[in-house]
XYZ file of C-alpha atoms in Angstrom:
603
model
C 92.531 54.260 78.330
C 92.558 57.700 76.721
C 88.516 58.955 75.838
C 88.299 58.736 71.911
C 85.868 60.373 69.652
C 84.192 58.418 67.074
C 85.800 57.185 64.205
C 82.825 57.722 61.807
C 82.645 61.436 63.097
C 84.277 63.719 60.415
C 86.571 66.470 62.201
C 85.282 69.558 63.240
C 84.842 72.431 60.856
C 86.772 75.436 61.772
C 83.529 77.543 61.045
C 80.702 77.308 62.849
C 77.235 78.643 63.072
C 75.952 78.101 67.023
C 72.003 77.876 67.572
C 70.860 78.281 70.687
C 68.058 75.700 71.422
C 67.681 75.749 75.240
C 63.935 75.832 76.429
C 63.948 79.376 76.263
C 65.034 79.848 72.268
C 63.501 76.022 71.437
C 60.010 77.876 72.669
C 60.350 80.740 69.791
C 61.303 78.755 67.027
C 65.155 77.971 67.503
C 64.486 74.411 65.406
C 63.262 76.130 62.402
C 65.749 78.466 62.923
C 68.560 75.798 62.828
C 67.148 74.100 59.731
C 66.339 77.206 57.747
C 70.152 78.179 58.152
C 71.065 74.345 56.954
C 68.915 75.040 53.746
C 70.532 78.527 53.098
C 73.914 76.973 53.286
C 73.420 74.259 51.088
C 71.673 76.010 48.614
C 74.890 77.749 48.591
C 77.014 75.033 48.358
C 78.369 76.285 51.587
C 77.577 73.413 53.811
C 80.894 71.336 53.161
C 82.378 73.997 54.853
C 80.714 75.141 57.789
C 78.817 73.628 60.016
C 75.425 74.238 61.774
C 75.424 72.943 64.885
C 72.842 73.670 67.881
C 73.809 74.344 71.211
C 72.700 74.709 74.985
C 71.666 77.672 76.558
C 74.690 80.604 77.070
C 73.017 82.639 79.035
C 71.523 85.848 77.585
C 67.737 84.520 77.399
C 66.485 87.896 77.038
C 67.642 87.954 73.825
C 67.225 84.766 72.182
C 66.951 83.066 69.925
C 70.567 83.837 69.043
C 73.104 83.244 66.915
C 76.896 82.841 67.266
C 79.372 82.901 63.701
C 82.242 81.305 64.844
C 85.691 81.584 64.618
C 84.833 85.392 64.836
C 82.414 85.309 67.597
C 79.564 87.654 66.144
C 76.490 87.125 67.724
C 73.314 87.851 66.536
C 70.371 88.323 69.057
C 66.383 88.424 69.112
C 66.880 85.618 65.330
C 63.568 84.660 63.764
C 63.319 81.935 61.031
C 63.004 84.284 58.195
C 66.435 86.029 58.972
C 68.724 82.759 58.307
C 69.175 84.184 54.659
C 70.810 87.356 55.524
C 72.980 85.884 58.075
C 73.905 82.985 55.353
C 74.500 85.127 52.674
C 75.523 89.013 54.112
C 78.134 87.378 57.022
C 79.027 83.812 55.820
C 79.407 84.154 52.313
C 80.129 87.913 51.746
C 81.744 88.811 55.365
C 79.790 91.639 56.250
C 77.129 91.508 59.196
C 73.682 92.178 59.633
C 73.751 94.700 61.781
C 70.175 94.947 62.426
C 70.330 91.706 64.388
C 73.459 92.757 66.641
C 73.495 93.750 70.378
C 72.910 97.333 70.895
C 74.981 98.442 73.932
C 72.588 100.281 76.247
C 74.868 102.833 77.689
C 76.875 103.404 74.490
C 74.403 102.759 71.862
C 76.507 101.423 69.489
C 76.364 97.209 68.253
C 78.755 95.253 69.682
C 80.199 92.882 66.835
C 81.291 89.786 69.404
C 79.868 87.906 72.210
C 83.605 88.511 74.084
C 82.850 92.193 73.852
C 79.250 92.062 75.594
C 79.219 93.455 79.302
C 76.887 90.757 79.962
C 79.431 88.068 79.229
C 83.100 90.156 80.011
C 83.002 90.251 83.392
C 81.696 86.492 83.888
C 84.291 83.729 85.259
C 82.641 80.313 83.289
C 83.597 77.119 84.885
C 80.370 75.039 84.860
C 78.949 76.881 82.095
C 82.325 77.177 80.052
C 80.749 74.597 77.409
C 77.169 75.609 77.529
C 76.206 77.456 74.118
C 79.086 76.388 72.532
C 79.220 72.597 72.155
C 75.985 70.101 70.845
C 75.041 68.241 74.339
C 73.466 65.476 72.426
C 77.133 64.866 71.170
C 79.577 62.865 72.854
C 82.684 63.653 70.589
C 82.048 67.315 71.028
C 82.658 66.711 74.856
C 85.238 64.508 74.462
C 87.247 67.343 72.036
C 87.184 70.108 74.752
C 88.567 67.370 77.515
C 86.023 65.917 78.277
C 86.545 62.500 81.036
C 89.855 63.468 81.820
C 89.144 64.794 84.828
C 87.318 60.684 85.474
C 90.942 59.046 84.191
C 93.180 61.546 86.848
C 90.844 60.305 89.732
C 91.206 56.922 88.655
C 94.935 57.129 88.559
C 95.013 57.512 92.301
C 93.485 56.739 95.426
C 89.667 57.478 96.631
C 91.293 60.103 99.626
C 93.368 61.874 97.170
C 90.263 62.792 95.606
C 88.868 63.336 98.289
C 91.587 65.579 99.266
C 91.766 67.257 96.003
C 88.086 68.646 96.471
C 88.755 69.730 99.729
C 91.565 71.684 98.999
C 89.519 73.416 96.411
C 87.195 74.782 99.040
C 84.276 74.011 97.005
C 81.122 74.036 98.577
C 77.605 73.021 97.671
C 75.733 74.760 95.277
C 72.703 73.513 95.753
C 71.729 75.860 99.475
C 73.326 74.512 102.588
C 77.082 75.150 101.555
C 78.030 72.341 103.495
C 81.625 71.799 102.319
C 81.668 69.125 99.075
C 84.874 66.913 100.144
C 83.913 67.237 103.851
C 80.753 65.276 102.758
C 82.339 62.767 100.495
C 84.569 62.080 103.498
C 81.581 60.712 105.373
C 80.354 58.866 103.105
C 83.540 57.295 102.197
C 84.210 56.590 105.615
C 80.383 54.621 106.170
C 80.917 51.202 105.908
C 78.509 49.293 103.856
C 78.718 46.916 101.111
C 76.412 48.894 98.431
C 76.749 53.024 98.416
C 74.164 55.480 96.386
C 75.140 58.627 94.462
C 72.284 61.093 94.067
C 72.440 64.039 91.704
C 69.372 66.325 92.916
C 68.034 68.036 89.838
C 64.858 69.152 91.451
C 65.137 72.545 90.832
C 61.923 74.111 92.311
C 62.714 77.624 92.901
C 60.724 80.574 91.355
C 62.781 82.517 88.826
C 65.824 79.643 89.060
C 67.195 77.905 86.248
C 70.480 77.171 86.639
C 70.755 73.145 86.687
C 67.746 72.521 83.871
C 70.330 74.672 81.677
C 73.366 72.683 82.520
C 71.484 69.351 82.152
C 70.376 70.993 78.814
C 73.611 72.487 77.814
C 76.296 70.141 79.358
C 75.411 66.891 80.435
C 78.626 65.168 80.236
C 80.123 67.080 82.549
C 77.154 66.010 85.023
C 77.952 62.371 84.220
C 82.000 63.115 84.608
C 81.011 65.157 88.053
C 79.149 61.805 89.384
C 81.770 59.083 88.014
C 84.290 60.787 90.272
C 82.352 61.686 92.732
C 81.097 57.502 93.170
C 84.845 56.484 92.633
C 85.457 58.631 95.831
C 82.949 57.428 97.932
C 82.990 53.767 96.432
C 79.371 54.332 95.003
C 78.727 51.922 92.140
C 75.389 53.162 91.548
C 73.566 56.391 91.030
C 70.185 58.546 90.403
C 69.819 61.860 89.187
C 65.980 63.147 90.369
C 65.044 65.405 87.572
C 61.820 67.131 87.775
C 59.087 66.495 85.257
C 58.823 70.597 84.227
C 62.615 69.827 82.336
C 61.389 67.833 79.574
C 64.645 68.971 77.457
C 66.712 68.192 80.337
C 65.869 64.831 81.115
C 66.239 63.994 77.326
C 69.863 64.978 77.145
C 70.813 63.612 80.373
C 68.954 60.373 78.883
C 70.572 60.818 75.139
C 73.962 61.531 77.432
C 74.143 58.565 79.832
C 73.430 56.361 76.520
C 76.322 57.113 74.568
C 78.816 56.986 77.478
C 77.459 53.814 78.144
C 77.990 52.746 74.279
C 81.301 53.953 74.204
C 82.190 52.213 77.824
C 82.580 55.459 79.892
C 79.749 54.252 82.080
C 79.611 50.121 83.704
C 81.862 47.440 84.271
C 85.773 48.362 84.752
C 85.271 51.972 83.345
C 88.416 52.920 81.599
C 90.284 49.850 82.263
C 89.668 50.045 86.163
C 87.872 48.025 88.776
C 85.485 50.745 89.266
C 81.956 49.714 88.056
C 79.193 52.332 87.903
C 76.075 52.867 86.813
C 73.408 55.825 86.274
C 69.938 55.752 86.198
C 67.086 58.847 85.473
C 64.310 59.653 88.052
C 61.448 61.914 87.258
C 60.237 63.736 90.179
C 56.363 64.811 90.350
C 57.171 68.419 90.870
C 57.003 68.622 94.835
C 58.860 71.423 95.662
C 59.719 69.519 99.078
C 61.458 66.911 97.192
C 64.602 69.095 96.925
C 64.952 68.207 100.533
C 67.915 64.939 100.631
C 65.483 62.711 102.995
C 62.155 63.627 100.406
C 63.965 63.004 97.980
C 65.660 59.956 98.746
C 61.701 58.903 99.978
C 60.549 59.707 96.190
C 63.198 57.691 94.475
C 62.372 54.635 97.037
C 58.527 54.746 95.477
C 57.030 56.259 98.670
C 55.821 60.025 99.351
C 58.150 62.433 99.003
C 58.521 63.735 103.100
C 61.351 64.904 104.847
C 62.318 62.252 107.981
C 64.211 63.442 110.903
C 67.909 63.432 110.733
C 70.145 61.707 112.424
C 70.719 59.329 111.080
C 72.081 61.500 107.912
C 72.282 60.365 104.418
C 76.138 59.270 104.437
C 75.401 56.923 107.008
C 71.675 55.837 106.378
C 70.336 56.748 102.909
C 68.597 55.421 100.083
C 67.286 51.717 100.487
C 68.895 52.519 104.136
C 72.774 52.391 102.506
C 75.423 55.474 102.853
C 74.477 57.910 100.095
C 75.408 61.291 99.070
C 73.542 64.143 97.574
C 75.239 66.747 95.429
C 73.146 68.794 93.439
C 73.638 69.377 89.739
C 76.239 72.544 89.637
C 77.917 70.860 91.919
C 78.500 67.723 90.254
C 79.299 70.431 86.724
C 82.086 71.812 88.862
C 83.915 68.305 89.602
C 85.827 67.852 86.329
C 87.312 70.860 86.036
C 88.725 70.783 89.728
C 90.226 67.285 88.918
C 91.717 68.550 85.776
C 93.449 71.681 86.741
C 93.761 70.946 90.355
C 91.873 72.317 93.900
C 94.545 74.772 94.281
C 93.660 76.413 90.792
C 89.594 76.410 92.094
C 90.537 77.781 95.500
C 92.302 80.895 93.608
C 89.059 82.075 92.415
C 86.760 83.528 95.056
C 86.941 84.634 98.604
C 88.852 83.534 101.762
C 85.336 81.395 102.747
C 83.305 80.754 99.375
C 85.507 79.511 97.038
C 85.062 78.950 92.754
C 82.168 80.341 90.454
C 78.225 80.771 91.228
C 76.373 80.333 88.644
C 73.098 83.425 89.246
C 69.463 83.288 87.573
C 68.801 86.873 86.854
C 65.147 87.513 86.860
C 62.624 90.553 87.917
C 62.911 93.929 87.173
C 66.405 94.446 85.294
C 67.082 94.784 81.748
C 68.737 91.677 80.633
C 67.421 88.574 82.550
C 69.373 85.110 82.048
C 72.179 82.890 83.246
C 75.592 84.134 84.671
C 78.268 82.732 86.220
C 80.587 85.370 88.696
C 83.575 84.655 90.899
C 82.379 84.615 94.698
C 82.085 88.003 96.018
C 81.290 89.787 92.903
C 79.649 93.068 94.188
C 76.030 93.243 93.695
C 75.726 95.965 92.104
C 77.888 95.203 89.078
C 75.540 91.946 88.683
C 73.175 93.994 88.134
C 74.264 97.347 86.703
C 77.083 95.900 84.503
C 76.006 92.420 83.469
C 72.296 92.514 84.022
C 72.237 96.574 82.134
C 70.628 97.873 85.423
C 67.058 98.577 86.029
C 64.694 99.406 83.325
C 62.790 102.668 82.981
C 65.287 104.745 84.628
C 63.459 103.509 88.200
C 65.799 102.712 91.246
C 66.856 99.389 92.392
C 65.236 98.237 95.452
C 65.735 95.051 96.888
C 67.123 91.778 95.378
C 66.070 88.523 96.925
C 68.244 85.731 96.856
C 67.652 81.982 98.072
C 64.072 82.177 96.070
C 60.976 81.195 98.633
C 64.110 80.278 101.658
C 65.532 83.343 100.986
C 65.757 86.843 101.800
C 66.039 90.277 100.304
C 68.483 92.620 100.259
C 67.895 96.430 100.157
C 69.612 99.095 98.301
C 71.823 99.754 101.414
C 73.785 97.188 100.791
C 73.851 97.343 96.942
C 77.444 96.899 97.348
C 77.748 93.771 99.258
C 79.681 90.864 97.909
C 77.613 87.728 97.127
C 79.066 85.222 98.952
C 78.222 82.648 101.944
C 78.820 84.927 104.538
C 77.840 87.989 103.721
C 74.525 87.469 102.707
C 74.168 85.544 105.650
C 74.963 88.612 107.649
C 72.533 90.500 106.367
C 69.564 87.846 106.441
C 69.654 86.459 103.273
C 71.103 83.455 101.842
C 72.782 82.481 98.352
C 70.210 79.352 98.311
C 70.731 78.000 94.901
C 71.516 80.860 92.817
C 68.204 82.712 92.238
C 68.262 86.279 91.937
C 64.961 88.562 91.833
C 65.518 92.088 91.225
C 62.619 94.812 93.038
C 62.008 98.442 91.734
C 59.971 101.032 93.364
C 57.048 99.384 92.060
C 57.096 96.123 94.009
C 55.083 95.749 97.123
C 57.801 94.361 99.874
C 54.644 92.843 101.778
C 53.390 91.454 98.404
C 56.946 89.991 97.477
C 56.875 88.109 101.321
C 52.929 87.032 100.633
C 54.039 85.513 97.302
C 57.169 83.292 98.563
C 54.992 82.531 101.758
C 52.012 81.194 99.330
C 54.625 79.353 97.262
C 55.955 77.384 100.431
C 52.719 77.337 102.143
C 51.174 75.516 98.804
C 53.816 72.725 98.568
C 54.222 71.862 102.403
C 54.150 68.381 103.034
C 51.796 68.690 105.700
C 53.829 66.328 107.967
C 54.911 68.591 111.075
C 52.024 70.946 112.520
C 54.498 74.328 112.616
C 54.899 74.676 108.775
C 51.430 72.762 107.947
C 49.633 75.324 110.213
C 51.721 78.192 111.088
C 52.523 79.571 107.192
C 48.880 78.529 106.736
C 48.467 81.213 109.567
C 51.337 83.685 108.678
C 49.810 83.821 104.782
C 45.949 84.885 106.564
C 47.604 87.859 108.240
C 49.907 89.062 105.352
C 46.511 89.123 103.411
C 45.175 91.221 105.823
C 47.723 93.658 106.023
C 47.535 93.753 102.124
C 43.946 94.471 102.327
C 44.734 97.110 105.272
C 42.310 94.814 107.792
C 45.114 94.516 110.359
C 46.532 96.017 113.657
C 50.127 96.317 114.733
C 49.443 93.654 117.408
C 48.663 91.158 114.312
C 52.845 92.451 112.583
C 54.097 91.204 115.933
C 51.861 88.166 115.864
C 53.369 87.625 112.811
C 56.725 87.528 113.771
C 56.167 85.758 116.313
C 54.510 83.014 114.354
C 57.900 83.289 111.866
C 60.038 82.257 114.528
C 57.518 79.515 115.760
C 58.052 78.165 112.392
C 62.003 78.438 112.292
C 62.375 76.649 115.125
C 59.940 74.244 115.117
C 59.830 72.551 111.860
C 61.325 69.535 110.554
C 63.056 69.875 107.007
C 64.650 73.555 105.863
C 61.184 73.559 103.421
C 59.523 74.967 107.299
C 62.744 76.311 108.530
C 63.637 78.761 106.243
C 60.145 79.438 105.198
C 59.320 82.559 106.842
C 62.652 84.397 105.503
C 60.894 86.288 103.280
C 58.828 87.772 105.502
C 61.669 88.377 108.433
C 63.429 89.988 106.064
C 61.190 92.063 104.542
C 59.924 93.343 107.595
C 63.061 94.127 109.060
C 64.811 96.250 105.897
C 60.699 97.357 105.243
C 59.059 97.491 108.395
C 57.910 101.520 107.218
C 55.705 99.668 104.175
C 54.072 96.960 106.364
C 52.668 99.927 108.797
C 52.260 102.019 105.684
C 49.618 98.856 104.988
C 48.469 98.952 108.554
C 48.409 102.321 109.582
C 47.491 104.641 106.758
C 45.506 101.623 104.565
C 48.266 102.734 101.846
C 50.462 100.545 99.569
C 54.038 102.780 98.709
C 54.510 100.541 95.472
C 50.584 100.865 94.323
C 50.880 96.922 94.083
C 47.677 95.887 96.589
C 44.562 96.337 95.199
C 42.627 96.848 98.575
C 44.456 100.070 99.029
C 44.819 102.103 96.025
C 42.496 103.728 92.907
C 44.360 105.876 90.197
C 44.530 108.739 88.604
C 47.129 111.170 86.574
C 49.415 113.424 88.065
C 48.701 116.209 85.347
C 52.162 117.754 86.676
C 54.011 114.711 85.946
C 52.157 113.409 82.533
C 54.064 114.096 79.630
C 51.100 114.022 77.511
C 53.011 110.563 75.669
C 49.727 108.273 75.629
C 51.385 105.547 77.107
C 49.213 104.652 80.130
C 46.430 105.443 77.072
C 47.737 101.978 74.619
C 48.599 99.934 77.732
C 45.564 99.772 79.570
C 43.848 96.311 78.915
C 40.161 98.023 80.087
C 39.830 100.887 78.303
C 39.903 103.050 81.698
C 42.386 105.516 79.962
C 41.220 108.444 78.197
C 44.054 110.394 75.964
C 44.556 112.658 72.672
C 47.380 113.537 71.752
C 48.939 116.824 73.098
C 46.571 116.343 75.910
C 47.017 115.229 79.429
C 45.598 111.194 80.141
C 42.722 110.808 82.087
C 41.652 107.559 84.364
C 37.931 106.405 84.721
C 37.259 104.654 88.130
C 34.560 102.991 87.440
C 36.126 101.367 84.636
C 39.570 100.917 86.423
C 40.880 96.879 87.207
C 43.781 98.239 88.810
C 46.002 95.925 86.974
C 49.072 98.923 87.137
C 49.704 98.035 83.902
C 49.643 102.191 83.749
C 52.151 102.440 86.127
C 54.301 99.771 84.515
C 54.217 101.492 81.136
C 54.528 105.198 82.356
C 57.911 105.918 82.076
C 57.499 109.009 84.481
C 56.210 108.524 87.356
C 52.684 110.450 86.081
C 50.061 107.846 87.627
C 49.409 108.250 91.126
């Protein structure tokens, strides 16, 4: 049984005008947007032959909303309401483009006409994003007319092990922290006997600055849905749960619109696609624990009871949900599945390294010019993430650190700039790739404020069930305030670490274990700033508020005013042609100063 689009859907128009209407563009008006360009064109008696259709996220949030004029590819960035005449009658009826709303190249300076053409999206390898931003996710058809559930019909044309053995010849790992090899741990499931097995898509995507799988949900749902029919014909799962987290909103509405229509058109429940294989999917909204995104919490939430981690063994594949084999695959994951099925593991295991295998899909956040979505082969240096893709770091300031893994995480300092981001090699150097969050540091961030803000994160949503992570971050976070307030000794740094390895090794779920990366990290790439703290009562960055008052460096001020229209308080005094001044008395130290100065003038 081949997948057919709907007979009632006309075909699709070769011209097309993309909306983005993620969160990110849906927030700044992307809907009126969309139906101000539907107006234009049909007051125009253009709308028989192109069609407005909205879209999923693609990526570049900086600069949305955005626009994409296909089949040319010219994308227009930063799109308010009001423009949707121009681009309606300049570019689709006249052919010209209005280049006022085009991406300025920041090294060249000159608009780049297409989206193929952008250095953010060039270098990018798309395989779970390939369909985000450029097909509607509350369509079916538009799935089905890219290939959509062909990769479902190849699995069901042979046996559970080949596929199986298809994903582990693609080397694929999971996305959503541990790496634990995928078809490894469809194996043991598959090989758990038990008459009823659970699927479990974990969409509980807590991590500060990450955004990865709400954009997928948002963008390309089907290919979830595809991801987790194969994956449950593998294992013989005939039911399944995907935990979203209440913050998605937009997510869990598409995934809802999504497992609807496939289970209209008979994609999804009894003897899909002419098979015995019967399957089911049903949405759970998670409360927003951050703990949840650990498999045993999680499993706990979904069973009605509170979300804590339980010791393991038994594991999931042999005892899970309602105590029957389950396995857990997180959303980018499950968007990778498909694809592998459709052109083969061998094709997947070409992209990559030696060890990490595929695509990672990267949430570029922090200090860095272009923030957003992007998806690299495995072992992509650093550095071109961020100099090439992301446009480097703003202000002409140097890059500093990057932390990956989000609060289980750690940073990595400009000394290894160059290191490829994959499994093992971020391991090596304390860090880990986590699930795909990527904070970029400057000069101006505090390395013992970064560790005191990923500490308070995981200190905050602890479960409170085993005493080293319900007491000891508790502890940790009282003695990073106190070196941020330059109240400590040297005796209370080693007391810290001390305490950090007390945690590591004695807590129960990887919410405790991985914990106090931040801080190990941190103090072992920036040990110099913590004694800067302790020692001298100085903060490098000017970030803690304890240690620092300001005031111009009259040698450095270029006399620009600036610090002068910035300052929220009124401490600034400036004329032009006339070196700022700062008044202390009046001063909140909120560095918005330093933040604006583009010269290092505030000291």
């Amino acid at each position: 049984m081949q997948p057919q689009a709907s007979k009632k859907k006309k075909p699709a128009k070769e011209r097309q005008v993309l909306v983005c209407r993620g969160t990110g563009c849906e927030s700044q008006k992307a809907k009126i947007l969309f139906d101000n360009l539907e107006h234009e064109l049909k007051m125009l008696g253009l709308d028989d032959d192109i069609e407005v259709k909205f879209t999923g996220c693609h990526g570049f949030c900086q600069q949305g909303p955005t626009v994409i004029v296909m089949p040319a590819g010219t994308f227009y960035c930063n799109v308010q309401p009001e423009d949707a005449d121009e681009i309606v009658k300049i570019d689709i009826k006249d052919g010209g483009k209005v280049e006022r709303l085009l991406f300025i190249d920041p090294k060249t300076k000159e608009r780049v006409l297409s989206y193929k053409d952008m250095k953010f999206f060039s270098p990018q390898r798309r395989i779970v994003l390939k369909n985000c931003g450029f097909i509607n996710p509350e369509d079916i058809d538009d799935y089905i007319a890219v290939g959509g559930y062909q990769g479902i019909q190849k699995a069901l044309g042979g046996s559970r092990m080949d596929v199986i053995n298809e994903i582990k010849k693609s080397g694929l790992r999971g996305r959503g922290g541990g790496g634990f090899p995928t078809g490894m741990k469809w194996e043991f499931c598959h090989n758990s006997p038990g008459d009823q097995k659970y699927l479990i898509c974990n969409a509980d995507e807590g991590d500060p600055g990450a955004f990865m799988d709400r954009a997928v949900l948002e963008g390309d749902p089907h290919a979830v849905l595809e991801g987790m029919m194969i994956a449950a014909y593998a294992i013989g799962a005939s039911k399944a749960y995907i935990y979203c987290r209440a913050e998605y909103p937009m997510a869990y509405e598409r995934s809802m619109i999504a497992i609807d229509q496939a289970t209209k058109r008979g994609f999804l429940g009894k003897k899909i696609f002419g098979s015995d294989m019967n399957f089911e999917i049903k949405l759970k909204l998670g409360a927003g624990a951050f703990v949840c995104g650990e498999e045993t919490a999680l499993m706990a939430s979904i069973e009605g009871k509170r979300g804590m981690p339980m010791p393991r063994p038994p594991f999931p594949a042999v005892k899970g949900l309602f105590g029957k084999p389950t396995n857990i695959n997180n959303v980018e994951t499950f968007g990778n599945i498909a694809t592998i099925m459709t052109k083969g593991g061998d094709w997947f295991a070409s992209v990559g390294t030696e060890k990490s295998k595929g695509t990672k899909v990267f949430a570029l956040a922090g200090k860095i010019s272009y923030s957003g979505l992007v998806e690299i082969p495995m072992g992509t240096p650093l550095r071109e993430i961020i100099d090439e893709i992301g446009g480097g770091i703003p202000n002409k300031r140097k890059f500093k650190a990057a932390q990956t893994g989000g609060p289980s995480g750690g940073c990595i300092p400009s000394e290894h700039f160059d290191i490829p981001m994959d499994y093992e090699n971020l391991t090596q150097v304390g860090s880990i790739m986590g699930s795909g969050g990527l904070i970029v540091t400057d000069e101006t961030t505090c390395m013992v404020d970064m560790a005191k803000f990923f500490l308070g994160f995981t200190q905050k949503e602890s479960c409170g069930k085993c005493v080293p992570c319900r007491l000891g971050t508790k502890k940790m976070l009282e003695v990073l305030g106190d070196i941020s307030k330059g109240k400590a000794t040297m005796e209370d740094l080693e007391q810290l670490l001390e305490l950090a390895q007390d945690v590591k090794g004695g807590s129960l779920c990887g919410l405790g274990q991985t914990a106090p990366n931040p801080v190990l990290s941190t103090v072992r790439y920036f040990r110099d700033e913590y004694e800067a703290h302790i020692l001298r009562k100085e903060c490098p960055a000017r970030v803690c508020v304890d240690l620092i008052k300001f005031q111009v460096n009259e040698e450095n001020c270029q006399k620009c005013g600036l610090c002068f229209k910035a300052c929220p308080a009124g401490a600034v005094s400036w004329e032009k042609k006339q070196t700022a001044k700062i008044d202390v008395s009046k001063c909140i130290k909120c560095r918005s100063c330093i933040l604006a100065c583009r010269f290092n003038a505030i000291d």
